[in-house]
CSV table of C-alpha atoms and ligand atoms in Angstrom, one decimal:
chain,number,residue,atom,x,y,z
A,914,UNK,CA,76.8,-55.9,35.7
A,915,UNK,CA,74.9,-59.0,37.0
A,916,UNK,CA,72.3,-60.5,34.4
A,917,UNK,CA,69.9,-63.3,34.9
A,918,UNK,CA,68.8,-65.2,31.9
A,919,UNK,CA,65.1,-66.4,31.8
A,920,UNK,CA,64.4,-69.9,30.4
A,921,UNK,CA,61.5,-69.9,28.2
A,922,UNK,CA,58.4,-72.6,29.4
A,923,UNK,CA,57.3,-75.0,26.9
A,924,UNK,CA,54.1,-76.0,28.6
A,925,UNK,CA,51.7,-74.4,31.4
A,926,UNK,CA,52.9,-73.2,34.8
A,927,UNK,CA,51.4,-75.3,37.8
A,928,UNK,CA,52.7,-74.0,41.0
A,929,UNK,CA,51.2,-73.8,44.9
A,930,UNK,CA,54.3,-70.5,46.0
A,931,UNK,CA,54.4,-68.7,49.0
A,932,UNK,CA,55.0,-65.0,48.7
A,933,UNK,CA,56.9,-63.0,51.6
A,934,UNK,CA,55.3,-60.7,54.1
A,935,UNK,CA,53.9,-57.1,52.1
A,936,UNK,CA,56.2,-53.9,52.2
A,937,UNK,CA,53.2,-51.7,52.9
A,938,UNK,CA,51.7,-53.7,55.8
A,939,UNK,CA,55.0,-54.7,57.0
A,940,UNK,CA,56.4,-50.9,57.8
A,941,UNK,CA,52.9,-49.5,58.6
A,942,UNK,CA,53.2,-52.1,61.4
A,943,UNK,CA,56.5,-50.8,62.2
A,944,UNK,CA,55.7,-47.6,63.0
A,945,UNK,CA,52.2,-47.9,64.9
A,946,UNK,CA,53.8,-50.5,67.3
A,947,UNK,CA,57.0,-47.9,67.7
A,948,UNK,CA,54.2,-45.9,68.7
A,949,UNK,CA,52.4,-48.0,71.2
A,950,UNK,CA,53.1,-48.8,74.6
A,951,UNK,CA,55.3,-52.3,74.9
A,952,UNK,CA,55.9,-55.5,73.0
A,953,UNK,CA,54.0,-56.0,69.4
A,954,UNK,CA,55.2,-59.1,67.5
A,955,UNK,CA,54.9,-59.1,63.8
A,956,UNK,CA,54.5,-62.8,62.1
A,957,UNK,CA,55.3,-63.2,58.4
A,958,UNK,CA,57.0,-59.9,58.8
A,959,UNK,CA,58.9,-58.7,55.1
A,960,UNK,CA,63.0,-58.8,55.5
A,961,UNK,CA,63.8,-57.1,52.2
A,962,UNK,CA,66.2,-53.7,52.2
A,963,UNK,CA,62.8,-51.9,52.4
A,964,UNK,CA,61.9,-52.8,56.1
A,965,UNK,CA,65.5,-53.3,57.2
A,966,UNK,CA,66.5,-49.8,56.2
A,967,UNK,CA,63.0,-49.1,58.0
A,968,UNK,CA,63.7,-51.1,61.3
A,969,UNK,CA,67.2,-49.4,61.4
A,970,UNK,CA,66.1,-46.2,61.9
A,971,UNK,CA,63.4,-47.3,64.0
A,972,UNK,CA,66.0,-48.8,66.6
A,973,UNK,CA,67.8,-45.7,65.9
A,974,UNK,CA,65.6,-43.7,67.2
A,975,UNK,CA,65.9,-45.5,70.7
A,976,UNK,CA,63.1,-47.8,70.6
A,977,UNK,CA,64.1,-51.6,70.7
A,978,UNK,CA,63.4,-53.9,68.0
A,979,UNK,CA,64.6,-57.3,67.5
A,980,UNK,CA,64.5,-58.9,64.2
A,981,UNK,CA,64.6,-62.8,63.7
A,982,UNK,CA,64.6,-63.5,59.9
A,983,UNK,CA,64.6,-67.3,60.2
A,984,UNK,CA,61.2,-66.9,61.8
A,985,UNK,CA,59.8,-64.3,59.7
A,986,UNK,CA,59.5,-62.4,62.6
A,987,UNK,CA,60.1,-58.8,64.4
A,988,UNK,CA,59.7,-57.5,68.0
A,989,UNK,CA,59.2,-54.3,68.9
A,990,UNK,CA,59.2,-52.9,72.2
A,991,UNK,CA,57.0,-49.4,71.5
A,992,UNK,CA,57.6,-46.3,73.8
A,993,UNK,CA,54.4,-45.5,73.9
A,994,UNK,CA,54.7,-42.1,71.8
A,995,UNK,CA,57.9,-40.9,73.3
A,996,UNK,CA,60.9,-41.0,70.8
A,997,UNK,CA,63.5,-41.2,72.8
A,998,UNK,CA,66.9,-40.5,71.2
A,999,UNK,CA,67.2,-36.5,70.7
A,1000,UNK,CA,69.1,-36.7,67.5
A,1001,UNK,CA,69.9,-39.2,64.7
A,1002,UNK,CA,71.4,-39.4,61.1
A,1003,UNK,CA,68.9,-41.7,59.5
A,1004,UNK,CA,69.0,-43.1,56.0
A,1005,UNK,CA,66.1,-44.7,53.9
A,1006,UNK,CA,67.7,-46.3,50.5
A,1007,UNK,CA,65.0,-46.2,48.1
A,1008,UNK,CA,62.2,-47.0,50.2
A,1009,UNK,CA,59.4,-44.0,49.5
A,1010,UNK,CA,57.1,-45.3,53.0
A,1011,UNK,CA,60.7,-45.4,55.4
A,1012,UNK,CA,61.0,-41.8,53.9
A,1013,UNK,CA,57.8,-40.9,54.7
A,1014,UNK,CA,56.7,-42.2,57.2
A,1015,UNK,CA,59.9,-41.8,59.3
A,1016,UNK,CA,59.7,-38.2,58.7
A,1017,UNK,CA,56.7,-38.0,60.2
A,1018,UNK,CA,57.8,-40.3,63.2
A,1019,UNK,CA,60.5,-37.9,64.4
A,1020,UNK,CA,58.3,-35.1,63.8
A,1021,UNK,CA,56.6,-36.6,67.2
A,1022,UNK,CA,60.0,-36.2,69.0
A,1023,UNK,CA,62.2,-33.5,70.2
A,1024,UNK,CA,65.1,-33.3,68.5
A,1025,UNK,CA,67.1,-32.8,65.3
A,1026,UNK,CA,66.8,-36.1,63.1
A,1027,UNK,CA,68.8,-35.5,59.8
A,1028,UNK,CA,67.4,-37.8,56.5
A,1029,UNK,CA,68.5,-39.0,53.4
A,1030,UNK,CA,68.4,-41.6,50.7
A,1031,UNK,CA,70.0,-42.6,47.5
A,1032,UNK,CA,70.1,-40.6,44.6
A,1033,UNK,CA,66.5,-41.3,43.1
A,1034,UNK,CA,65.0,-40.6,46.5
A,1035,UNK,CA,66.4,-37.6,46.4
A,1036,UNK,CA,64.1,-36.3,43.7
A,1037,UNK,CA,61.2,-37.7,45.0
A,1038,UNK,CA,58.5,-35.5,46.3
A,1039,UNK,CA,58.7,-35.0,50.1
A,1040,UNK,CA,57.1,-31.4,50.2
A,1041,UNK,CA,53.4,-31.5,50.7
A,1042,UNK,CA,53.8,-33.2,54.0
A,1043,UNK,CA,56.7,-31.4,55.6
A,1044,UNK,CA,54.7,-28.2,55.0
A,1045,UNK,CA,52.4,-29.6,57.3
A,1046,UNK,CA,55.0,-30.8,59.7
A,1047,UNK,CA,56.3,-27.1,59.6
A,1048,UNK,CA,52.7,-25.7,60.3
A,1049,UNK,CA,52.6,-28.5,63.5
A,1050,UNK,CA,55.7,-27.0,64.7
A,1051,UNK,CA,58.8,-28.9,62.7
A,1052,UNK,CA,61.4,-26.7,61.2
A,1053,UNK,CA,62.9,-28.4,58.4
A,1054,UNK,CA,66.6,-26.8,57.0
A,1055,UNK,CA,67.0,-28.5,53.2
A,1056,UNK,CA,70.7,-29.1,52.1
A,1057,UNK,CA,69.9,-28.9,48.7
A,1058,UNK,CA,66.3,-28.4,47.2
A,1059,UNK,CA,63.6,-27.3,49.0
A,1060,UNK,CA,60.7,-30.1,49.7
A,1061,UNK,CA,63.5,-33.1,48.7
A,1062,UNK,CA,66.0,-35.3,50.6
A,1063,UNK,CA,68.1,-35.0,52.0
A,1064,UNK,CA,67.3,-32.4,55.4
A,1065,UNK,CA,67.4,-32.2,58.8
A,1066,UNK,CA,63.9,-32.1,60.7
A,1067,UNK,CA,64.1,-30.1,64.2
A,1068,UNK,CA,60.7,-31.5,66.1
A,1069,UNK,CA,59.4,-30.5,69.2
A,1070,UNK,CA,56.1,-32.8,69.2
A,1071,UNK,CA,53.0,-32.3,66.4
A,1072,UNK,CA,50.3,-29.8,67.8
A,1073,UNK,CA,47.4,-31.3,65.4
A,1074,UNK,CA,44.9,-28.7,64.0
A,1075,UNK,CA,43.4,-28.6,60.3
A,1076,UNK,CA,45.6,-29.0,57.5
A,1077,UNK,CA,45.1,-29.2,53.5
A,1078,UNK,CA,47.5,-30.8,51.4
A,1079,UNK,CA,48.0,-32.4,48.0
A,1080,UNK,CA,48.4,-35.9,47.4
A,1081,UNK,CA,48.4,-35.8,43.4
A,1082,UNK,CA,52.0,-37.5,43.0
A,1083,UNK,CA,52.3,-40.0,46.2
A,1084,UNK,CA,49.6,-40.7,48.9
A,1085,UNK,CA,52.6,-42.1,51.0
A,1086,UNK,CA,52.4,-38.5,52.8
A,1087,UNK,CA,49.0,-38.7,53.9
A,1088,UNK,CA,49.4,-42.5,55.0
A,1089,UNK,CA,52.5,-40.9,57.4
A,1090,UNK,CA,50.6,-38.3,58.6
A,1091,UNK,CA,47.5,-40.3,59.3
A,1092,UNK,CA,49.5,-42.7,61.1
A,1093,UNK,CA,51.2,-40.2,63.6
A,1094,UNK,CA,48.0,-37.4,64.2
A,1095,UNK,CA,46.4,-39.5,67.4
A,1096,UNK,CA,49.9,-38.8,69.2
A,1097,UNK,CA,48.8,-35.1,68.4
A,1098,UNK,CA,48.2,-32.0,70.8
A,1099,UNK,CA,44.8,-31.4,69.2
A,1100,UNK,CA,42.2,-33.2,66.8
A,1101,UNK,CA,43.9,-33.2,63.9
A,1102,UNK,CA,41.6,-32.9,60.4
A,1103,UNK,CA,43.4,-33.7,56.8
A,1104,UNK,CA,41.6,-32.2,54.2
A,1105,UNK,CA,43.2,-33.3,50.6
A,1106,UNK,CA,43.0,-30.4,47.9
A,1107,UNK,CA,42.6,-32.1,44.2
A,1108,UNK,CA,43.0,-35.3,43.4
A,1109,UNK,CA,44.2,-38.1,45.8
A,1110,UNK,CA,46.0,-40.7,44.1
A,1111,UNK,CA,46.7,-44.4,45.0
A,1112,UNK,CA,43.5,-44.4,47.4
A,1113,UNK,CA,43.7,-48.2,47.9
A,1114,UNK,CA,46.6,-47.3,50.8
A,1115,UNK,CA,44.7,-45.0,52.3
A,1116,UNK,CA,42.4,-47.3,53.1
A,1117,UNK,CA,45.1,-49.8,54.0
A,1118,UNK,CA,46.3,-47.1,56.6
A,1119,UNK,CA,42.9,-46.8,58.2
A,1120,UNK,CA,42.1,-50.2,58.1
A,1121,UNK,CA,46.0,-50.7,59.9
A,1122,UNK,CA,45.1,-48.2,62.3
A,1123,UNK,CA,41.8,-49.9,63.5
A,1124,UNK,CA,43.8,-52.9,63.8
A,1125,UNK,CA,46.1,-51.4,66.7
A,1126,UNK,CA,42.9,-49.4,67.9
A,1127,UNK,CA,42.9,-45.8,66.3
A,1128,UNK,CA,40.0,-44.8,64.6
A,1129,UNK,CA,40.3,-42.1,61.6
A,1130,UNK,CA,36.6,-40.7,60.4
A,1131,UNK,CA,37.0,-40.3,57.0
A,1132,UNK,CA,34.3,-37.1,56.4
A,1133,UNK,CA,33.4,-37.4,52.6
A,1134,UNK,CA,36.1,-38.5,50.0
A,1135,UNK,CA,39.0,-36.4,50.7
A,1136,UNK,CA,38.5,-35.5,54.5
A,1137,UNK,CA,40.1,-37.4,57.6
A,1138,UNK,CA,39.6,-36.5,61.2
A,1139,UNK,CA,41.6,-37.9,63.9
A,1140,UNK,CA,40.8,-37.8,67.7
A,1141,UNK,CA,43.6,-36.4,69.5
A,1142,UNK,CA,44.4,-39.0,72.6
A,1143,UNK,CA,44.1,-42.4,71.4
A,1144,UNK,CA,46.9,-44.9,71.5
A,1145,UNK,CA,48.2,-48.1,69.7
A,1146,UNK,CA,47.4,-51.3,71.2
A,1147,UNK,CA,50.5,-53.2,71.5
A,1148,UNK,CA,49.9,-56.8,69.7
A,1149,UNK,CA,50.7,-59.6,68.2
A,1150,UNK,CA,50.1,-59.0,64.4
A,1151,UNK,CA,50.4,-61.0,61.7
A,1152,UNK,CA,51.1,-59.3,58.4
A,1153,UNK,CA,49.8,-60.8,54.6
A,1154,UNK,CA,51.8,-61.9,51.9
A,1155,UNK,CA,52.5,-59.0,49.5
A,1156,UNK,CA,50.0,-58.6,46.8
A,1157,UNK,CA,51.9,-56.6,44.8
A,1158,UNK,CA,55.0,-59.1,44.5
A,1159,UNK,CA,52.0,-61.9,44.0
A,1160,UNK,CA,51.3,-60.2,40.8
A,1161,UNK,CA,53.9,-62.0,38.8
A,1162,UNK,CA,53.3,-65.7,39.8
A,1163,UNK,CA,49.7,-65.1,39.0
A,1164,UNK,CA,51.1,-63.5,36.1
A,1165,UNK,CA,53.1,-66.6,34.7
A,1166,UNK,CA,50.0,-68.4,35.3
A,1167,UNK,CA,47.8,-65.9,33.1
A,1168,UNK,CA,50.3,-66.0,30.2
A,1169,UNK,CA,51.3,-69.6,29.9
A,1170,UNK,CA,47.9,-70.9,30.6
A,1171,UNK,CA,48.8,-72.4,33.5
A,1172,UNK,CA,47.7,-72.4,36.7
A,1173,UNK,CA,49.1,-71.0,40.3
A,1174,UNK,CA,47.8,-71.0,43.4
A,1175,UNK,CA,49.6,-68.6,46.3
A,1176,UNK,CA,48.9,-69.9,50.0
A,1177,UNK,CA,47.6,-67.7,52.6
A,1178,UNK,CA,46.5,-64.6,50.2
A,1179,UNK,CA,43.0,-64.4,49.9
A,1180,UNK,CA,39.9,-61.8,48.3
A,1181,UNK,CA,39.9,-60.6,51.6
A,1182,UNK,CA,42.8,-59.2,51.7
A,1183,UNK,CA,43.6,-55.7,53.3
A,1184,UNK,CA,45.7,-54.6,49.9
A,1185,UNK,CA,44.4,-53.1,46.8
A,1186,UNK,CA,46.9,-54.9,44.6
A,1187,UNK,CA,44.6,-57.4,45.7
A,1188,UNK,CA,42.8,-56.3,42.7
A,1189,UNK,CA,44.5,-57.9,39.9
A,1190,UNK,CA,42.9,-60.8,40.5
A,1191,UNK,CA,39.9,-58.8,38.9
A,1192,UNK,CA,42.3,-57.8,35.9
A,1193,UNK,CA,43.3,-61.1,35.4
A,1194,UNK,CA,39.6,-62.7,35.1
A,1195,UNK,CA,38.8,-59.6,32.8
A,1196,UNK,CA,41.5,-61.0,30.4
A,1197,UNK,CA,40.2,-64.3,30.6
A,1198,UNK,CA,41.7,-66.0,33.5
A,1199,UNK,CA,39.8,-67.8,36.1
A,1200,UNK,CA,39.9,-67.3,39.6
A,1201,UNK,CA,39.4,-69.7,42.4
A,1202,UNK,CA,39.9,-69.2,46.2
A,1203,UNK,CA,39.5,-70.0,49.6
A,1204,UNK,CA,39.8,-68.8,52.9
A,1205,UNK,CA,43.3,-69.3,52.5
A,1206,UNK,CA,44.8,-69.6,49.1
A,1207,UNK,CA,43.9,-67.5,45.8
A,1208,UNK,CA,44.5,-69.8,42.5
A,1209,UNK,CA,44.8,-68.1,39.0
A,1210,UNK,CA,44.5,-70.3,36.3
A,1211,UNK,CA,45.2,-69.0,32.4
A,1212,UNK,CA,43.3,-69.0,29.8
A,1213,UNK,CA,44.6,-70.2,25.7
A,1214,UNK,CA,44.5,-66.5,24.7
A,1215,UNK,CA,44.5,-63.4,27.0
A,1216,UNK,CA,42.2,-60.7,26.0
A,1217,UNK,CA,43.2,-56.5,25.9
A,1218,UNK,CA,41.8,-54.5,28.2
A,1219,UNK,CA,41.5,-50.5,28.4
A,1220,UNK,CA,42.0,-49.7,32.2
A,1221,UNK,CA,42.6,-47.3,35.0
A,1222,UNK,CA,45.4,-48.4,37.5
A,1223,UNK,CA,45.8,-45.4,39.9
A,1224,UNK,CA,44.5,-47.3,42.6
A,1225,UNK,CA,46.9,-50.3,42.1
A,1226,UNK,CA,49.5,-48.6,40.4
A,1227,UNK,CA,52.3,-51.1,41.3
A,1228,UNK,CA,51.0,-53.4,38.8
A,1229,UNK,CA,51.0,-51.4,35.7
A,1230,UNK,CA,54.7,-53.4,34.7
A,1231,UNK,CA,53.0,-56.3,35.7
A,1232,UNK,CA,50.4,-56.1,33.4
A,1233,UNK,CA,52.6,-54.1,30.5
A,1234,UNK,CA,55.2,-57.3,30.7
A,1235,UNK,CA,52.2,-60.1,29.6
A,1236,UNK,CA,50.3,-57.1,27.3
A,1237,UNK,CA,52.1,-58.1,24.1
A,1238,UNK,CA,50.4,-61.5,24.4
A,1239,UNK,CA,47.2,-60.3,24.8
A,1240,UNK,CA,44.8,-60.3,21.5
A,1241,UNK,CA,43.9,-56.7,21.5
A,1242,UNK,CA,45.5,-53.5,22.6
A,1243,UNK,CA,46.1,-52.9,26.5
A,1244,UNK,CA,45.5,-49.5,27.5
A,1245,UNK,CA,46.7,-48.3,31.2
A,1246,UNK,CA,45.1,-44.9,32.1
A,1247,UNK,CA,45.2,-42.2,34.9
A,1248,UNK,CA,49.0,-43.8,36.2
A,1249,UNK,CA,50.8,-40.0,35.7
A,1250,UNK,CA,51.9,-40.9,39.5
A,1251,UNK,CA,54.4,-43.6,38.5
A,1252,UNK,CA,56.9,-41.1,37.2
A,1253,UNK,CA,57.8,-40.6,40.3
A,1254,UNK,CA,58.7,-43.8,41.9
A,1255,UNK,CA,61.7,-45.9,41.5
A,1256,UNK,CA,62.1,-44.8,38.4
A,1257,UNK,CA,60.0,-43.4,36.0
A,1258,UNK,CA,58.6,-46.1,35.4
A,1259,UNK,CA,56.0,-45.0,31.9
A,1260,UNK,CA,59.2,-44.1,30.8
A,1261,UNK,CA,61.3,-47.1,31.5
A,1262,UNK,CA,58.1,-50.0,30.5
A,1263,UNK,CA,58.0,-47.7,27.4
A,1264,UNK,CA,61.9,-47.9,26.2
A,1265,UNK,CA,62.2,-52.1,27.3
A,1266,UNK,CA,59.0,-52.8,25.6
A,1267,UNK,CA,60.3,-50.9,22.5
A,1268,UNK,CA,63.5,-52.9,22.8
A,1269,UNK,CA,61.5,-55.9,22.7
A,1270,UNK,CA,60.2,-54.9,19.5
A,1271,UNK,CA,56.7,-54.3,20.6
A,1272,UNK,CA,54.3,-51.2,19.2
A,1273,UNK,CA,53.7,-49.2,22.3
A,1274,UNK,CA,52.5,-44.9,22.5
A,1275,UNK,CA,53.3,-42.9,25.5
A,1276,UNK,CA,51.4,-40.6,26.8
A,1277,UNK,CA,51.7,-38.2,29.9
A,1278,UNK,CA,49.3,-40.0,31.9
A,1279,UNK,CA,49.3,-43.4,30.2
A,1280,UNK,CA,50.0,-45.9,27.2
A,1281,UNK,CA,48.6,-48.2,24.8
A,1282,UNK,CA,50.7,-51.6,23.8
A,1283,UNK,CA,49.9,-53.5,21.1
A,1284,UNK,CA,50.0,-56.8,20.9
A,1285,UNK,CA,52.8,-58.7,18.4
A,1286,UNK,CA,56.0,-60.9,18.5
A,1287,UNK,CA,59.0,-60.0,20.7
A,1288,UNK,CA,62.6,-59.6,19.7
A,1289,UNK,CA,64.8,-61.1,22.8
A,1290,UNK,CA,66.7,-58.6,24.3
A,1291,UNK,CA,68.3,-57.6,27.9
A,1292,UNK,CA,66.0,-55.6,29.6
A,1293,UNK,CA,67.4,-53.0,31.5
A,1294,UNK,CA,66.0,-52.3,35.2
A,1295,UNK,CA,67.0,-48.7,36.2
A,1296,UNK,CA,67.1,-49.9,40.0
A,1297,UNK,CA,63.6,-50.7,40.1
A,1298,UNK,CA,62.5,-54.2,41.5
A,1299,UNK,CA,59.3,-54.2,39.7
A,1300,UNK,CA,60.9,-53.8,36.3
A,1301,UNK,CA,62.9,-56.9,37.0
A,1302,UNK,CA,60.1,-58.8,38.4
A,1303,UNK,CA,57.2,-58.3,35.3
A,1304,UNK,CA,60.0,-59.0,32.5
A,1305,UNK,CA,61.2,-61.8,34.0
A,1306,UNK,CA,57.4,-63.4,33.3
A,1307,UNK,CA,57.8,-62.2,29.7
A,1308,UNK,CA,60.7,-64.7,29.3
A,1309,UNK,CA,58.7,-67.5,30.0
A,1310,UNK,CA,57.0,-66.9,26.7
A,1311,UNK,CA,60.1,-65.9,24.4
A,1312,UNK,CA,63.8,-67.6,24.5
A,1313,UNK,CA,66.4,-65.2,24.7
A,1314,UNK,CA,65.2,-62.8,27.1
A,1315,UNK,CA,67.8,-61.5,30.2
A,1316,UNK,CA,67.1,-59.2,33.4
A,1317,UNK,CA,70.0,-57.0,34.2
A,1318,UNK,CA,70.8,-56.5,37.4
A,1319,UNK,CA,68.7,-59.0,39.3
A,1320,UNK,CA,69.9,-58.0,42.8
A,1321,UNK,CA,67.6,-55.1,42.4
A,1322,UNK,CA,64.8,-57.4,43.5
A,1323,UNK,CA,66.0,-57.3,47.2
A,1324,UNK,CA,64.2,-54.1,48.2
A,1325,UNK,CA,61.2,-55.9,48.7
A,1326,UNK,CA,61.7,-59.6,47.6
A,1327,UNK,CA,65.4,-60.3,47.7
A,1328,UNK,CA,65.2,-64.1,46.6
A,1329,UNK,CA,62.5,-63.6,43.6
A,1330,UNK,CA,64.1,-65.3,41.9
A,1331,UNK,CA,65.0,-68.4,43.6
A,1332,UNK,CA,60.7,-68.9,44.4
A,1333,UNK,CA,60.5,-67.9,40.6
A,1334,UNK,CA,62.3,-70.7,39.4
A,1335,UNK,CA,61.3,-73.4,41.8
A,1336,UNK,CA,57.9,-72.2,40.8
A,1337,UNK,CA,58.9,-73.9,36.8
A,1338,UNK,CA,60.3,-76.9,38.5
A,1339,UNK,CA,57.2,-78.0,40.2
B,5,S3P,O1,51.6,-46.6,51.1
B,5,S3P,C1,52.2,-47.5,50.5
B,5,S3P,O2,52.6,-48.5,51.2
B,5,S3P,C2,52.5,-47.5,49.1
B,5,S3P,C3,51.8,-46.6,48.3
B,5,S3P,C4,52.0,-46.5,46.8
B,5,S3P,O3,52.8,-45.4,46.6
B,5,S3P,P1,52.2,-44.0,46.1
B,5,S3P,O4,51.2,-43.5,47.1
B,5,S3P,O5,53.4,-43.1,46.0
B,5,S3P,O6,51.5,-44.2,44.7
B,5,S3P,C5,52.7,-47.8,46.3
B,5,S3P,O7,53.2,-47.5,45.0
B,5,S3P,C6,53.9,-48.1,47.2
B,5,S3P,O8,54.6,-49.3,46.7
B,5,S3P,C7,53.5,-48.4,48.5
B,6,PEP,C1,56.7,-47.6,44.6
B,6,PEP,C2,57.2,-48.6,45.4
B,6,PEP,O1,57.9,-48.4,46.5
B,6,PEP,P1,58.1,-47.2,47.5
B,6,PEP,O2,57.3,-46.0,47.0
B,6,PEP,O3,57.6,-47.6,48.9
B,6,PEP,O4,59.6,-46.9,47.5
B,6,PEP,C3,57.1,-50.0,45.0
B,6,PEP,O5,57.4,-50.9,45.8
B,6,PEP,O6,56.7,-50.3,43.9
């Protein structure tokens, strides 16, 4: 297998990067222009595996899209709500928001559209929201488990009405169904039972949505109403650079007391992830911005810090990779969700930070890492990006440390690697 060895820094980071077009904003955008009537254009658009395997099934599905990746750029010409091919084998990869959200695309169309994705996305949960396809009028026929990939999803258009559901292990469901409900027979109302994880994309969808001219009324905390009869605006739309995958420059920053400023990402930005900025100055760092840059400089020592991540969940390796440096224990609470994305991933940060030789407990929902010298080791990546990304900013600090399988990184920044090391040359 492919390895990448890290070199260890000797001094501070001090860096201006620029990050790649988010995953999140970048396939939301996808399927809301599919949806409206002519040509959007997307600037800074993401070209990872991610929105390709996205766009594929997009074009698939009859509606024309061009993609220019030297321009950062995708066109879509939207059908205005018709999906126009009648049937279509689609496949997602690993990509949880294709999977969902294309699943609830087709559900707009009339036809048979089978779905599928590699192994991993095979066990992860699909259920809650084709129930409420099925109740709009889907019929969904499971090849092997029932509420898991792969299926085939026969659609003849969503009628809308009330629905509850659960949204305790992915809100990706609720995002997809919010995203398709104006295209509806009826008013469509979403009432979530329990607890609704990973909020901050909820709000991202809504937000999305107003920007191609759908309103959703969010009625209390877990209620969502959505007139029946509005449409996306086509536009031109330019999407942010991904605050998740920013995480880890302003992570080498943090750790070797350095500094890193990433153009064109600022406080204002649509993405919870946005967030670790926050983390970061709790542990010491300081934050500067401006209407177009955010800048994390480090501090001599990071501080712990005892904190719940459901909201910005993607971070938790992040923050796990740089915890052994800190000065006190770093506790990550209420993240039970993340066993269920890539990889499981309290699981996996859990068995590499061990094999680094650091003191870390597990718990169902959380763990607590305690700070202390690492042992080099090569840190295995079970397929997920993130893994690959956080401990590669953990070998800045200790010689010796090697990512396997790299190439992993392409499902939502496929050259990581080459910005992560032109970020040590500056
Ligand atoms: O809606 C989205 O774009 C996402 C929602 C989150 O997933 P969950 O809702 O499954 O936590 C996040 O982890 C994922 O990377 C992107
Ligand atoms: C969880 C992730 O991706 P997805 O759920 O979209 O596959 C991620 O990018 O960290």
């Amino acid at each position: 297998m492919d390895t990448i060895a890290i070199p260890a820094l000797n001094r501070p980071v001090d860096a201006t990067v620029e990050i790649p077009g988010s995953k999140s904003l970048t396939n939301r955008a996808l399927l809301v222009a599919a949806l409206a009537q002519g040509d959007s254009i997307l600037e800074n658009a993401l070209f990872s595996e991610d929105s390709e395997y996205f766009a594929k099934c997009v074009e698939q599905l009859g509606i024309p899209i061009t993609l220019n990746p030297n321009l950062a750029q995708i066109q879509i010409a939207g059908r205005g709500g018709e999906i126009p091919a009648k049937q279509a084998d689609l496949f997602v990869g690993l990509s949880g928001t294709t999977a969902r959200f294309i699943s609830a695309l087709v559900a707009l169309g009339n036809g048979e559209y089978r779905l599928d994705g590699v192994p991993r996305m095979r066990e992860r949960p699909m259920g809650d929201m084709l129930t409420v396809l099925q109740t709009g009028g889907a019929t969904v026929n499971f090849e092997e488990n029932s509420g898991f990939m792969p299926y085939t999803l026969y659609s003849q258009g969503f009628a809308g009405g009330n629905f509850c559901l659960k949204a305790n292990q992915t809100s990706q469901q609720l995002s997809a169904l919010l995203m398709i409900a104006p295209y509806a027979q009826q008013d469509t109302i979403f009432e979530v039972e329990g607890t609704l994880v990973s909020q901050s994309y909820i709000k991202m969808t809504c937000s999305l949505m107003a920007d191609f001219g759908v309103e959703v009324i969010q009625i209390g905390e877990n209620q969502f109403q959505i007139k029946a009869g509005q449409r996306y605006q086509a536009r031109h739309y330019t999407i942010e650079p991904d605050a998740s995958n920013a995480s880890y420059f302003f992570a080498a920053a943090a750790v070797t007391g350095g500094r890193v400023r990433v153009k064109h990402l600022t406080k204002q930005s649509c993405q919870g992830d946005i967030l670790w900025l926050n983390v970061l100055e709790q542990m010491g760092c300081q934050i500067n911005d401006s209407d177009d840059y955010t800048e994390v400089t480090g501090p001599k020592q990071l501080q712990g810090i005892d904190i719940d991540m459901n909201d910005i969940s993607d971070l938790v390796q992040t923050l796990a990779a740089i915890a052994p440096f800190a000065s006190s224990p770093i506790t990550i609470r209420n993240v039970e969700h993340i066993r269920y994305k890539e990889t499981d991933r309290i699981k996996a940060v859990v068995t590499e930070l061990r094999r680094l030789g650091v003191k870390v407990e597990e718990f169902a929902d959380r763990l607590k890492i305690e700070p202390g010298p690492i042992t080099p080791a090569a840190i295995e990546t079970y397929h997920d990006h993130r893994m690959a990304m956080a401990f590669a900013v953990t070998g800045l600090k200790v010689p010796g440390i090697v990512i396997k399988d790299p190439g992993c990184t392409a499902k939502t920044f496929p050259d990581y690697f080459t910005r992560f090391f032109q970020m040590l040359e500056q």
